[in-house]
C-alpha cells in the first residue's frame, strides 16, 4: 500500500511537468524509452511509467489511479496482493467517472491480471464509459485484461512491457 501511495504521489507530481512539455518547442530527436524495470523499487518504475503514460493523458481530468504489485518473492506479497485487490474493488465499487485513468503495471504481471479479473467481474456493464484503463504487460496477458475490462465500457489501452 505504501508503494501504491508513493506511485500516486509521483503521478501527481509528473502530470504538471507533462503538461508543460507540450508547450515547449519540439525536440530534434525522439525521447529514448527507459528500460523495463526489473525491481520492485518505486524509483526504478517512475521514469518508465511516465514514459508509457504520457501519450495517453489526453482527456484525463485527475491523477491516474496506479495499481502496482511488487515481485512475487517480495516479503508479504500475499498480503500486498490482497490489500491491492481490496483497494481496487473499493475504488471500482465507488464508481469511476469520465476522465479517470486506471493504470496497471507490475513485475508480477500474472498476479496483476488475476487481480484485474477478480475486481472487474462485479462491475456493471457499460458503467465506466469515458474511463481509460492502461495495462502494461505482455500481449497474451493484455488480451486477458481486455476481456475483463471492456464489458465495463472503458477505453482499454495496451502498452507492451519492453
XYZ file of C-alpha atoms in Angstrom:
162
model
C 0.000 0.000 0.000
C 2.895 2.319 0.808
C 4.347 1.768 -2.685
C 0.961 2.489 -4.248
C 0.681 5.736 -2.326
C 4.126 6.728 -3.483
C 3.310 5.934 -7.100
C 0.147 8.027 -6.875
C 2.129 10.940 -5.451
C 4.709 10.527 -8.213
C 1.945 10.546 -10.807
C 0.569 13.767 -9.287
C 3.979 15.363 -9.495
C 4.623 14.183 -13.040
C 1.380 15.473 -14.577
C 2.157 19.207 -14.287
C 5.550 18.688 -15.908
C 3.993 16.647 -18.663
C 1.577 19.475 -19.439
C 4.427 21.985 -19.534
C 6.376 19.915 -22.036
C 3.569 20.257 -24.571
C 4.239 23.995 -24.807
C 7.960 23.580 -25.453
C 9.379 23.509 -28.952
C 9.550 20.030 -30.467
C 12.830 18.303 -29.785
C 15.027 17.303 -32.691
C 15.364 13.723 -31.524
C 12.761 11.389 -30.073
C 12.756 10.597 -26.371
C 14.609 7.391 -25.593
C 12.452 4.814 -23.854
C 13.688 3.886 -20.390
C 14.293 0.161 -19.915
C 11.660 -2.047 -18.318
C 12.433 -2.085 -14.591
C 13.185 -5.455 -13.067
C 12.912 -4.389 -9.439
C 10.030 -3.549 -7.128
C 11.536 -0.162 -6.257
C 9.385 2.893 -6.962
C 12.366 4.970 -8.091
C 13.051 2.415 -10.819
C 9.466 2.459 -12.155
C 8.830 6.225 -12.123
C 10.578 7.157 -15.416
C 9.228 4.062 -17.130
C 5.618 4.750 -16.136
C 5.949 8.426 -17.044
C 7.204 7.452 -20.500
C 4.425 4.887 -21.051
C 1.554 7.036 -19.713
C 2.341 10.479 -21.146
C 0.930 9.739 -24.629
C -2.403 8.645 -23.125
C -3.057 11.576 -20.776
C -5.338 13.455 -23.186
C -8.792 13.919 -21.633
C -7.675 12.810 -18.175
C -9.009 15.203 -15.539
C -7.326 13.825 -12.413
C -4.221 11.958 -11.355
C -4.186 8.363 -12.567
C -5.023 5.553 -10.181
C -1.897 3.378 -10.262
C -2.208 -0.251 -9.171
C 1.175 -1.871 -8.709
C 2.200 -5.225 -7.292
C 5.840 -5.888 -6.369
C 7.719 -9.032 -7.345
C 6.089 -12.232 -6.147
C 9.094 -13.078 -3.961
C 8.720 -9.828 -2.004
C 8.109 -10.210 1.722
C 4.363 -10.347 2.490
C 3.467 -10.488 -1.199
C 0.163 -12.247 -0.490
C -0.826 -9.502 1.948
C 0.135 -6.797 -0.534
C -1.847 -8.549 -3.246
C -4.912 -8.816 -1.011
C -4.729 -5.140 0.034
C -4.291 -4.038 -3.585
C -7.265 -6.158 -4.664
C -9.435 -4.722 -1.877
C -8.423 -1.170 -2.828
C -9.238 -1.797 -6.490
C -12.597 -3.342 -5.598
C -13.392 -0.393 -3.310
C -12.413 2.137 -5.990
C -14.492 0.357 -8.636
C -17.398 -0.030 -6.211
C -17.499 3.737 -5.661
C -17.774 4.226 -9.391
C -15.428 5.837 -11.870
C -16.345 8.896 -13.883
C -15.283 10.093 -17.295
C -11.744 11.487 -17.348
C -10.280 8.933 -14.938
C -7.335 6.677 -15.789
C -6.567 3.341 -14.144
C -3.019 2.085 -14.647
C -1.834 -1.473 -14.076
C 1.884 -2.290 -14.137
C 3.900 -4.823 -12.194
C 6.964 -7.030 -12.148
C 4.407 -9.750 -11.245
C 2.087 -9.296 -14.258
C 0.341 -12.661 -13.958
C -0.915 -11.800 -10.443
C -1.792 -8.282 -11.596
C -4.056 -9.781 -14.263
C -5.665 -12.120 -11.725
C -6.389 -9.062 -9.578
C -7.940 -7.183 -12.519
C -10.112 -10.148 -13.484
C -11.306 -10.623 -9.906
C -12.131 -6.943 -9.393
C -13.836 -6.247 -12.719
C -16.139 -9.290 -12.651
C -18.583 -7.368 -10.422
C -18.527 -4.080 -12.372
C -21.844 -3.430 -14.154
C -21.683 -3.481 -17.953
C -21.204 -0.084 -19.544
C -20.821 1.683 -16.208
C -17.341 3.103 -16.858
C -17.694 4.979 -20.146
C -15.009 7.637 -20.595
C -12.598 5.867 -18.212
C -9.208 4.792 -19.575
C -7.619 1.553 -18.430
C -3.935 1.171 -19.252
C -2.285 -2.224 -18.864
C 1.467 -2.557 -19.258
C 2.451 -6.167 -19.862
C 2.647 -8.916 -22.475
C 0.240 -9.215 -25.414
C -1.195 -12.504 -24.110
C -1.907 -11.013 -20.685
C -3.168 -7.872 -22.396
C -5.874 -9.909 -24.128
C -7.000 -11.315 -20.778
C -7.193 -7.797 -19.330
C -9.095 -6.574 -22.376
C -11.660 -9.348 -21.965
C -12.048 -8.480 -18.273
C -12.385 -4.685 -18.558
C -14.107 -3.927 -21.866
C -17.591 -5.045 -20.738
C -17.468 -2.160 -18.231
C -17.344 0.240 -21.185
C -13.798 1.503 -20.604
C -11.368 2.706 -23.227
C -8.733 -0.030 -22.997
C -5.115 0.774 -23.806
C -2.435 -1.885 -24.002
C 1.237 -0.953 -23.676
C 3.747 -3.727 -24.208
C 6.238 -4.063 -21.388
C 9.612 -3.785 -23.034
